[in-house]
Amino acid sequence: MKRISGIFFSRPTLFIVGAVAGALALAGIAAMVLYEMRMDALGRARDGAENLALILQRDIERNLEVYELSIDAVVDGVSDPATLRLPAGIRQRVLFDRSTHARDMGTLLVADRTGEVVFDSAGYPPRRRNLAEEDYFTVHQRAAGAGLFISRPFVPGAQAADQAIALSRRLAGPHGDFAGAVVGTLRLNYFHRLFDGMTLGDHGSLTLLRSDGTVLMRRPYSVSEIGRSIAAAASFKPLLLASSGSFIGTAALDGERRLYSFRHIGTPPLIIVVGLSTQDIYAEWRRRAWAIGMVVALLDAFFIAVSVLFASQLRQRLAMEAQLHRLASTDGLTGVGTRRLLDETLDTAWRAARRQRQRLSLLMVDADRFKSFNDRFGHAAGDAALRAIAQCIAASARRPGDFVGRYGGEEFCVLLPGTGLDDAIRVAERIRAAVQAIDPAALGAGEDRLSVSIGVASFDGDTQRYRSRQELLLAADHRLYEAKAGGRNTVRPATAAATPAATPAATPAATPAATPAAGGGAAHPFTERG
C-alpha cells in the first residue's frame, strides 16, 4: 500500500489519471443503474399493459358470449317446428329474450335463404328488409362452418354515431342445407365507453381489430379510422403469431412508437391491443436520468478539478523538493556533487560492483599549490580556478554512471563504474591535460598555469584486495600523496603490488613510475599536499 501511495505521490499525473478513471467508473456505474431503471420502467409498463389487455378481453368476451347465447337461442327456436306454430305474440317472446333490450344491443333478425327478414326482435310483423348482399349473410351461404361471424363496421341507422357490428350464425335445413341466418347488431358505442374508462397516458392507444386487420374501435377515437384495415402494417403481423404477447413497434395509424400488449377474443378472433407510448413509459425515467446524470457529471467534474489542482500543487512541491535536493547534493561553487552525495554514490556503486563482480575505478584529484595560488591571486581567482578544474573533470568523465564530487577544499573525487585501471588512467590523463590547458589569463592569474595531481585506484571484482569502499578510497588517496611527492601534475595509479597497507608514506624513491606532464618540473621532497 505504501508503495502504491509512493508511486502516486511521486507522479502527479497519476492523480489526474486516477481521477479520470474514477470519474469514468462512476459514470459507468450510473449508466448501469440508469439502464436497470429503464428496464424496470419498461417491465412495469409491460405488466400494466398486459393486465389492462386481460381486463378488456374478459369484459368484451363476456358481453359477446351473452349476445351469442341469445343468437343461439333464436337458432334453436327457429329450428323447432313447435315454436314456429305458436301464436305470433308468444313466438316473439320465446324467440327473443330480454337481452335484446340491453344497452348497446341492437335488434335480432332472422333471414331466410333468400335474405328476406322473416322474424324481427323489434316486433311482428318484421320490417321489410333483405340481407342477401350483406357480408354477414353471404359468408354463411359460402361456408357451412363459418360459425359466429363478426362483420365489418356499418351504419344501421341514419347517423354515424350509430355505427355497429353484426354477429351472425348460420341456419341449417333438415338436411344440413343453407336455410338462412340469424343476425344481431352490437353498437360500437359499447366499445367506445369501455375504452374511455381506461388510463393510458397522454399518448397511449386502445384498438379492437378483426383478425383480417379491420379496425372496429380505437382510442384516441376518429370516425375515419373505424373500418380501416391495417393488415399491411408491420405492427399488425406480430398480432397473428400468438394468442397473446407484447412487443414494441410503430403505430400504423399515427406513427407513435409504443409498447403493445395484445390478446385474442373468441374464434375467429377479435384482437384487443393496448398500446403504451414509449415517451410516456420513460417520461419519469428521463427526469430521473437527467437529475442523476447532472449529479454524476458535477461529481466527476469536481473530482477531476480537485485532482488537477492537487496534481499542480504536488508538482510544485516535487519541483521545490527537487530543487532543494539539487541544492543539497550540488556543490554551490563548482556545480559538481557534494561530499554527502559522493559518499552515497560511492556506497551504491561499491555495493553494485561487489554484488555483480564488476570493475569500479576511483580518481582522487587535487589542485597543485592551490593555497599559494589563492593567497597570491585572491579568493575570486581561486574560486574561478576551482570552477574551471571541476568543468575539466566533468567534461572528461561524461559516460552514463560516471560521477564527479567535491571531496573537500580543492580536492575532487571521480567514480567510474565499469571501468578498469587502464581506462581510468586514460581518463585521469585527459583531466590532467585539460586542467593544464586552462588559460591562466581567464582566471586573472597572470601566466601561472594550473595543474592537478591524481591518484587512481581500481576494483576488479577481487574482494581480497579491497574489502570495503573505504579501502578503495584510501588506496586512491595514497596514490594522490605519491603524485604530490613525485613532483605534482602527475597521475599515479595503485598497482597490485602497491596496496594501501603497503604504502603508508610514499616517497619519490619508493613510488612506482608516475606519468608526469611534459615539463612537469622537479620532484619535491615532502609528502604534504599543496
XYZ file of C-alpha atoms in Angstrom:
530
model
C 0.000 0.000 0.000
C 2.832 2.355 0.884
C 4.500 1.503 -2.395
C 1.343 2.368 -4.355
C 0.877 5.636 -2.464
C 4.541 6.408 -3.025
C 4.119 5.920 -6.770
C 1.108 8.253 -6.795
C 2.836 10.930 -4.738
C 5.922 10.796 -6.931
C 3.914 11.121 -10.171
C 1.303 13.905 -10.008
C -0.139 12.975 -13.402
C -1.284 9.670 -11.913
C -3.694 11.599 -9.696
C -5.364 13.054 -12.781
C -5.361 9.649 -14.482
C -6.814 8.101 -11.336
C -9.469 10.811 -11.069
C -10.435 10.365 -14.717
C -10.575 6.589 -14.220
C -12.694 7.089 -11.096
C -14.958 9.505 -12.956
C -15.378 7.004 -15.774
C -16.090 4.242 -13.256
C -18.693 6.424 -11.522
C -20.244 7.292 -14.877
C -20.256 3.601 -15.796
C -21.974 2.649 -12.541
C -24.513 5.436 -13.051
C -25.120 4.226 -16.603
C -25.716 0.676 -15.348
C -28.125 1.938 -12.674
C -29.972 4.066 -15.229
C -30.175 1.125 -17.603
C -31.662 -1.041 -14.853
C -34.122 1.733 -14.014
C -35.091 1.955 -17.684
C -35.640 -1.797 -17.870
C -37.709 -1.638 -14.670
C -39.875 1.121 -16.157
C -40.404 -0.965 -19.282
C -41.194 -4.059 -17.208
C -43.763 -2.217 -15.101
C -45.356 -0.776 -18.232
C -45.497 -4.231 -19.842
C -47.166 -5.692 -16.754
C -49.695 -2.860 -16.711
C -50.452 -3.209 -20.418
C -50.878 -6.977 -20.153
C -53.223 -6.615 -17.172
C -55.283 -3.987 -18.997
C -55.484 -6.190 -22.091
C -56.672 -9.083 -19.912
C -59.396 -6.947 -18.284
C -60.661 -5.725 -21.660
C -60.527 -9.224 -23.134
C -62.683 -10.639 -20.344
C -65.205 -7.784 -20.450
C -65.668 -7.963 -24.221
C -65.657 -11.755 -24.220
C -68.365 -11.874 -21.536
C -70.676 -9.490 -23.400
C -70.147 -11.234 -26.726
C -70.900 -14.550 -25.037
C -74.223 -13.192 -23.697
C -75.195 -11.959 -27.137
C -74.058 -15.199 -28.758
C -76.273 -17.175 -26.370
C -79.250 -15.047 -27.448
C -78.441 -15.758 -31.115
C -78.067 -19.483 -30.405
C -81.455 -19.463 -28.644
C -83.054 -17.937 -31.749
C -81.339 -20.531 -33.965
C -82.712 -23.315 -31.770
C -86.204 -21.767 -31.688
C -86.411 -21.267 -35.442
C -85.263 -24.849 -35.950
C -88.101 -26.151 -33.707
C -91.414 -26.628 -35.656
C -93.395 -26.426 -32.422
C -92.067 -22.944 -31.740
C -92.936 -21.809 -35.232
C -96.538 -22.991 -34.762
C -97.040 -20.774 -31.720
C -99.153 -17.615 -31.990
C -97.112 -14.609 -33.158
C -97.033 -12.839 -29.802
C -95.976 -15.896 -27.852
C -93.464 -16.855 -30.556
C -91.831 -13.414 -30.282
C -91.368 -13.832 -26.527
C -89.995 -17.361 -26.974
C -87.542 -16.461 -29.747
C -86.269 -13.168 -28.379
C -85.345 -12.787 -24.694
C -84.872 -9.517 -22.812
C -81.146 -9.330 -23.583
C -82.031 -7.598 -26.831
C -83.218 -4.644 -24.782
C -79.858 -4.212 -23.053
C -77.882 -1.028 -23.619
C -75.938 -1.018 -26.893
C -77.598 -4.251 -28.035
C -79.381 -3.866 -31.380
C -82.157 -5.965 -32.896
C -82.071 -9.651 -33.692
C -83.187 -10.603 -37.208
C -83.953 -13.953 -38.808
C -83.493 -14.097 -42.588
C -84.465 -16.970 -44.855
C -82.271 -18.475 -47.556
C -83.124 -15.575 -49.913
C -82.121 -12.950 -47.380
C -85.626 -11.785 -46.564
C -86.184 -10.930 -42.903
C -88.882 -13.228 -41.503
C -88.537 -12.525 -37.784
C -87.566 -9.287 -36.014
C -86.989 -8.788 -32.285
C -88.329 -5.263 -32.653
C -91.848 -6.596 -33.276
C -94.163 -8.521 -35.531
C -94.690 -8.324 -38.420
C -90.973 -7.817 -39.203
C -89.540 -4.881 -41.097
C -89.279 -5.341 -44.808
C -85.600 -5.836 -45.449
C -83.362 -8.084 -47.499
C -79.886 -9.062 -46.242
C -78.793 -11.025 -49.304
C -75.965 -8.572 -50.144
C -74.567 -8.204 -46.631
C -71.253 -9.872 -45.751
C -72.643 -11.279 -42.522
C -75.267 -13.152 -44.621
C -73.260 -14.233 -47.652
C -70.479 -15.710 -45.517
C -72.875 -18.424 -44.330
C -74.053 -19.099 -47.882
C -70.482 -19.854 -48.918
C -69.292 -21.794 -45.857
C -71.270 -24.145 -43.674
C -68.665 -23.988 -40.909
C -68.317 -20.218 -40.618
C -69.576 -20.327 -37.001
C -70.212 -16.987 -35.303
C -69.274 -14.278 -37.787
C -68.424 -10.696 -36.810
C -68.902 -8.176 -39.598
C -67.112 -5.015 -40.591
C -68.478 -1.802 -39.006
C -71.530 -0.336 -40.702
C -74.228 2.259 -40.021
C -77.586 0.572 -39.421
C -79.334 3.888 -38.979
C -79.096 7.334 -40.452
C -76.420 8.736 -38.094
C -72.739 7.940 -37.987
C -72.932 7.770 -34.219
C -74.990 4.587 -34.589
C -72.112 2.578 -36.079
C -72.405 -1.097 -35.208
C -71.105 -4.539 -35.992
C -73.218 -7.573 -36.816
C -72.902 -11.004 -35.237
C -74.450 -13.776 -37.326
C -74.852 -17.529 -37.255
C -75.980 -19.923 -39.977
C -79.426 -21.570 -40.092
C -79.387 -25.124 -41.410
C -82.282 -27.016 -43.016
C -83.350 -30.593 -42.174
C -80.632 -31.983 -44.433
C -77.925 -29.504 -43.419
C -78.521 -27.223 -46.356
C -78.407 -23.433 -46.028
C -81.726 -22.127 -44.667
C -80.803 -18.546 -43.787
C -79.066 -16.700 -40.936
C -79.720 -15.167 -37.533
C -78.180 -11.696 -37.233
C -77.753 -9.451 -34.192
C -76.197 -5.998 -34.025
C -73.944 -4.519 -31.341
C -73.407 -0.776 -31.259
C -69.759 0.368 -31.281
C -70.659 2.866 -28.583
C -70.219 -0.025 -26.114
C -66.510 -0.294 -27.011
C -66.184 3.488 -27.078
C -67.410 3.824 -23.496
C -65.324 0.869 -22.368
C -62.128 2.330 -23.840
C -62.760 5.811 -22.434
C -62.737 4.417 -18.892
C -59.113 3.213 -19.153
C -55.978 5.133 -18.109
C -53.343 5.041 -20.848
C -51.175 8.132 -20.559
C -51.135 11.098 -22.914
C -50.011 9.153 -25.976
C -51.442 5.668 -25.346
C -53.915 3.824 -27.543
C -56.516 1.049 -27.409
C -57.516 -0.789 -30.581
C -60.057 -3.526 -31.278
C -59.400 -5.370 -34.531
C -60.811 -8.194 -36.554
C -58.371 -10.927 -37.450
C -58.185 -9.511 -41.004
C -56.827 -6.185 -39.684
C -60.081 -4.194 -39.794
C -60.296 -1.551 -37.062
C -63.555 -1.876 -35.092
C -62.781 0.719 -32.417
C -59.817 2.822 -31.400
C -58.796 5.279 -28.759
C -57.991 8.050 -29.500
C -61.258 7.934 -31.432
C -61.548 9.044 -35.043
C -64.515 8.168 -37.258
C -62.250 7.986 -40.300
C -60.189 5.193 -38.725
C -63.167 2.928 -37.933
C -63.395 0.224 -40.599
C -59.889 0.947 -41.904
C -57.591 -2.031 -42.492
C -54.045 -2.110 -41.103
C -53.309 -5.635 -42.354
C -50.359 -4.391 -44.420
C -48.693 -2.598 -41.477
C -45.564 -4.092 -39.917
C -47.053 -3.674 -36.439
C -50.030 -5.920 -37.330
C -48.120 -9.069 -38.246
C -46.937 -9.902 -34.684
C -50.591 -9.899 -33.559
C -51.235 -13.072 -35.565
C -48.238 -15.051 -34.314
C -49.674 -15.866 -30.869
C -52.891 -15.594 -28.902
C -51.261 -13.053 -26.571
C -47.973 -11.240 -26.217
C -46.073 -7.961 -26.123
C -43.749 -6.108 -28.477
C -42.517 -2.604 -29.262
C -43.458 -1.144 -32.627
C -44.543 1.944 -34.523
C -48.267 2.529 -34.936
C -49.611 2.337 -38.486
C -52.283 4.967 -37.811
C -50.358 7.784 -36.081
C -46.660 6.804 -36.260
C -46.243 6.780 -32.463
C -43.747 4.277 -31.061
C -45.456 2.153 -28.431
C -45.234 -0.929 -26.266
C -48.074 -3.177 -27.439
C -49.750 -5.930 -25.412
C -52.471 -7.913 -27.186
C -54.949 -10.728 -26.607
C -57.257 -12.675 -28.911
C -61.001 -12.794 -28.185
C -63.096 -15.692 -29.462
C -62.785 -17.774 -32.650
C -62.335 -16.448 -35.277
C -60.695 -13.956 -33.019
C -61.102 -10.316 -32.381
C -57.858 -8.784 -31.176
C -57.652 -6.258 -28.343
C -54.421 -4.230 -28.453
C -53.189 -1.983 -25.617
C -50.511 0.486 -26.716
C -48.471 2.494 -24.179
C -46.294 5.214 -25.697
C -42.597 4.832 -25.007
C -42.345 8.554 -24.324
C -44.951 8.133 -21.563
C -43.259 4.982 -20.250
C -39.861 6.660 -19.995
C -41.040 10.163 -19.017
C -40.356 9.726 -15.297
C -37.185 7.774 -16.044
C -35.915 10.613 -18.235
C -36.446 13.145 -15.450
C -34.559 10.964 -13.006
C -31.862 10.203 -15.563
C -31.287 13.925 -16.124
C -31.044 14.514 -12.380
C -28.702 11.581 -11.790
C -26.665 12.449 -14.878
C -26.213 16.043 -13.731
C -25.152 14.954 -10.239
C -22.683 12.413 -11.643
C -21.332 14.954 -14.144
C -20.836 17.530 -11.376
C -19.144 14.958 -9.143
C -16.894 13.832 -11.999
C -16.011 17.436 -12.825
C -15.328 18.123 -9.139
C -13.103 15.054 -8.763
C -11.133 15.880 -11.894
C -10.808 19.567 -10.958
C -9.612 18.672 -7.453
C -7.170 16.126 -8.866
C -5.798 18.677 -11.340
C -5.409 21.226 -8.540
C -3.828 18.653 -6.243
C -1.527 17.422 -9.003
C -0.490 21.001 -9.721
C 0.282 21.613 -6.048
C 2.094 18.291 -5.801
C 4.050 19.062 -8.963
C 5.149 22.379 -7.466
C 6.066 20.640 -4.234
C 8.085 17.989 -6.058
C 9.804 20.701 -8.085
C 10.716 22.518 -4.877
C 11.915 19.274 -3.308
C 13.943 18.508 -6.428
C 15.425 21.986 -6.291
C 16.248 21.583 -2.605
C 17.738 18.176 -3.361
C 19.841 19.694 -6.116
C 20.969 22.424 -3.758
C 21.766 19.854 -1.089
C 23.523 17.488 -3.494
C 25.265 20.012 -5.755
C 28.271 21.995 -4.672
C 27.334 25.644 -4.937
C 30.734 26.783 -6.172
C 31.799 24.116 -8.648
C 28.467 22.591 -9.709
C 29.615 19.019 -9.047
C 28.247 16.677 -6.366
C 28.617 17.411 -2.673
C 30.585 15.272 -0.224
C 27.333 13.807 1.116
C 26.156 12.802 -2.358
C 29.646 11.482 -3.109
C 29.524 9.176 -0.086
C 26.040 7.902 -1.031
C 27.005 7.354 -4.670
C 30.264 5.596 -3.745
C 28.412 3.300 -1.341
C 25.837 2.389 -4.009
C 28.477 1.883 -6.711
C 30.645 -0.226 -4.380
C 27.744 -2.499 -3.412
C 26.788 -2.989 -7.058
C 30.377 -3.710 -8.093
C 30.856 -6.282 -5.326
C 27.492 -7.953 -5.914
C 27.952 -8.223 -9.672
C 31.758 -8.554 -9.526
C 32.173 -5.613 -11.873
C 35.022 -3.155 -12.130
C 34.956 0.181 -10.335
C 37.655 2.841 -10.560
C 38.132 5.885 -8.332
C 40.192 9.018 -9.006
C 41.310 11.443 -6.334
C 42.110 14.797 -7.970
C 43.818 17.649 -6.097
C 44.783 21.111 -7.355
C 48.537 21.677 -7.057
C 49.769 24.516 -4.789
C 46.214 25.874 -4.577
C 46.771 27.585 -1.190
C 49.632 29.671 -2.523
C 47.590 30.366 -5.715
C 44.682 31.551 -3.586
C 46.918 33.717 -1.382
C 48.668 35.253 -4.376
C 45.733 35.977 -6.701
C 42.855 36.231 -4.245
C 39.746 34.237 -3.422
C 37.897 35.269 -6.581
C 40.640 33.834 -8.768
C 40.773 30.765 -6.535
C 37.032 30.206 -6.912
C 37.326 30.630 -10.687
C 40.178 28.121 -10.716
C 38.125 25.538 -8.813
C 35.190 26.015 -11.186
C 37.456 25.590 -14.212
C 39.031 22.437 -12.745
C 35.565 20.989 -11.989
C 34.478 21.680 -15.571
C 37.540 19.884 -16.931
C 36.876 16.870 -14.712
C 33.170 16.726 -15.622
C 33.965 17.027 -19.338
C 36.374 14.100 -19.126
C 34.097 11.787 -17.069
C 30.942 12.008 -19.149
C 29.756 8.403 -19.545
C 26.394 7.396 -18.049
C 27.086 6.375 -14.459
C 30.266 8.436 -14.091
C 30.174 10.744 -11.088
C 32.194 13.780 -10.028
C 32.042 15.075 -6.461
C 33.884 17.640 -4.386
C 35.743 15.787 -1.675
C 36.766 18.895 0.212
C 38.608 22.162 -0.383
C 40.447 21.874 -3.690
C 40.125 18.082 -3.827
C 37.716 16.191 -6.113
C 36.719 12.544 -6.424
C 35.695 10.784 -9.651
C 33.777 7.471 -9.721
C 33.998 5.383 -12.894
C 31.699 2.305 -12.674
C 32.508 -0.499 -15.104
C 35.957 0.957 -15.775
C 39.261 -0.893 -15.363
C 42.594 0.536 -14.294
C 43.944 1.248 -17.795
C 40.841 3.153 -18.868
C 40.785 5.013 -15.555
C 44.395 6.126 -16.131
C 43.417 7.438 -19.581
C 40.532 9.414 -18.057
C 42.885 10.788 -15.424
C 45.360 11.846 -18.116
C 42.580 13.661 -20.002
C 41.691 15.511 -16.822
C 45.296 16.419 -16.089
C 45.888 17.623 -19.656
C 42.636 19.592 -19.745
C 43.447 21.387 -16.490
C 46.942 22.246 -17.654
C 45.442 23.695 -20.852
C 43.303 26.229 -18.933
C 44.187 29.791 -19.953
C 45.550 31.461 -16.788
C 44.639 34.899 -18.117
C 40.957 33.937 -17.986
C 41.393 33.319 -14.261
C 43.281 36.530 -13.596
C 46.361 34.500 -12.684
C 48.905 36.071 -14.995
C 50.986 33.335 -16.616
C 50.814 30.762 -13.820
C 49.133 27.662 -15.169
C 47.016 25.353 -13.074
C 47.833 21.680 -12.630
C 46.424 18.736 -10.737
C 47.790 15.581 -9.203
C 45.675 12.448 -9.500
C 45.654 9.190 -7.572
C 43.957 6.202 -9.236
C 42.628 3.020 -7.621
C 40.587 0.313 -9.342
C 38.457 -2.582 -8.032
C 38.409 -5.501 -10.462
C 35.978 -7.755 -8.574
C 38.637 -9.221 -6.290
C 37.328 -8.756 -2.756
C 40.629 -9.923 -1.288
C 42.400 -6.761 -2.416
C 39.760 -4.201 -1.435
C 37.382 -5.395 1.226
C 35.487 -2.105 1.560
C 34.879 1.152 -0.224
C 36.991 2.882 2.426
C 39.992 0.771 1.388
C 39.432 1.703 -2.269
C 39.183 5.369 -1.346
C 42.266 5.131 0.871
C 44.246 3.495 -1.947
C 43.441 6.330 -4.342
C 44.257 8.859 -1.625
C 47.668 7.252 -1.045
C 48.390 7.371 -4.769
C 47.485 11.065 -4.676
C 50.072 11.585 -1.906
C 52.618 9.804 -4.088
C 51.725 12.006 -7.064
C 52.249 15.097 -4.927
C 55.511 13.738 -3.623
C 56.564 12.747 -7.120
C 56.526 16.291 -8.447
C 52.829 17.109 -8.907
C 50.985 17.398 -12.252
C 51.128 13.615 -12.445
C 48.846 10.586 -12.451
C 49.799 7.842 -10.011
C 47.861 4.511 -10.210
C 47.583 1.932 -7.446
C 49.067 -1.332 -8.729
C 48.569 -4.820 -7.352
C 51.898 -4.542 -5.549
C 51.014 -1.194 -4.001
C 48.032 -1.741 -1.739
C 47.002 0.756 0.929
C 48.689 -1.314 3.624
C 51.961 -1.362 1.653
C 52.262 2.389 1.134
C 51.781 4.162 4.478
C 54.037 7.100 3.468
C 55.079 7.234 -0.138
C 58.317 8.962 -1.169
C 59.665 9.814 -4.614
C 62.102 6.973 -4.372
C 59.531 4.405 -3.165
C 56.693 5.146 -5.568
C 56.023 3.435 -8.910
C 56.862 5.336 -12.022
C 54.480 8.274 -12.398
C 53.142 9.792 -15.585
C 54.368 13.379 -15.381
C 53.378 16.040 -17.818
C 55.855 17.270 -20.304
C 57.980 19.810 -18.467
C 56.391 18.786 -15.192
C 59.223 20.202 -13.032
C 61.394 18.641 -10.350
C 60.133 16.399 -7.572
C 59.531 17.898 -4.107
C 60.934 16.099 -1.067
C 57.761 16.418 1.072
C 54.545 14.442 1.225
C 52.078 17.032 2.463
C 49.546 18.257 -0.068
C 49.934 21.673 -1.619
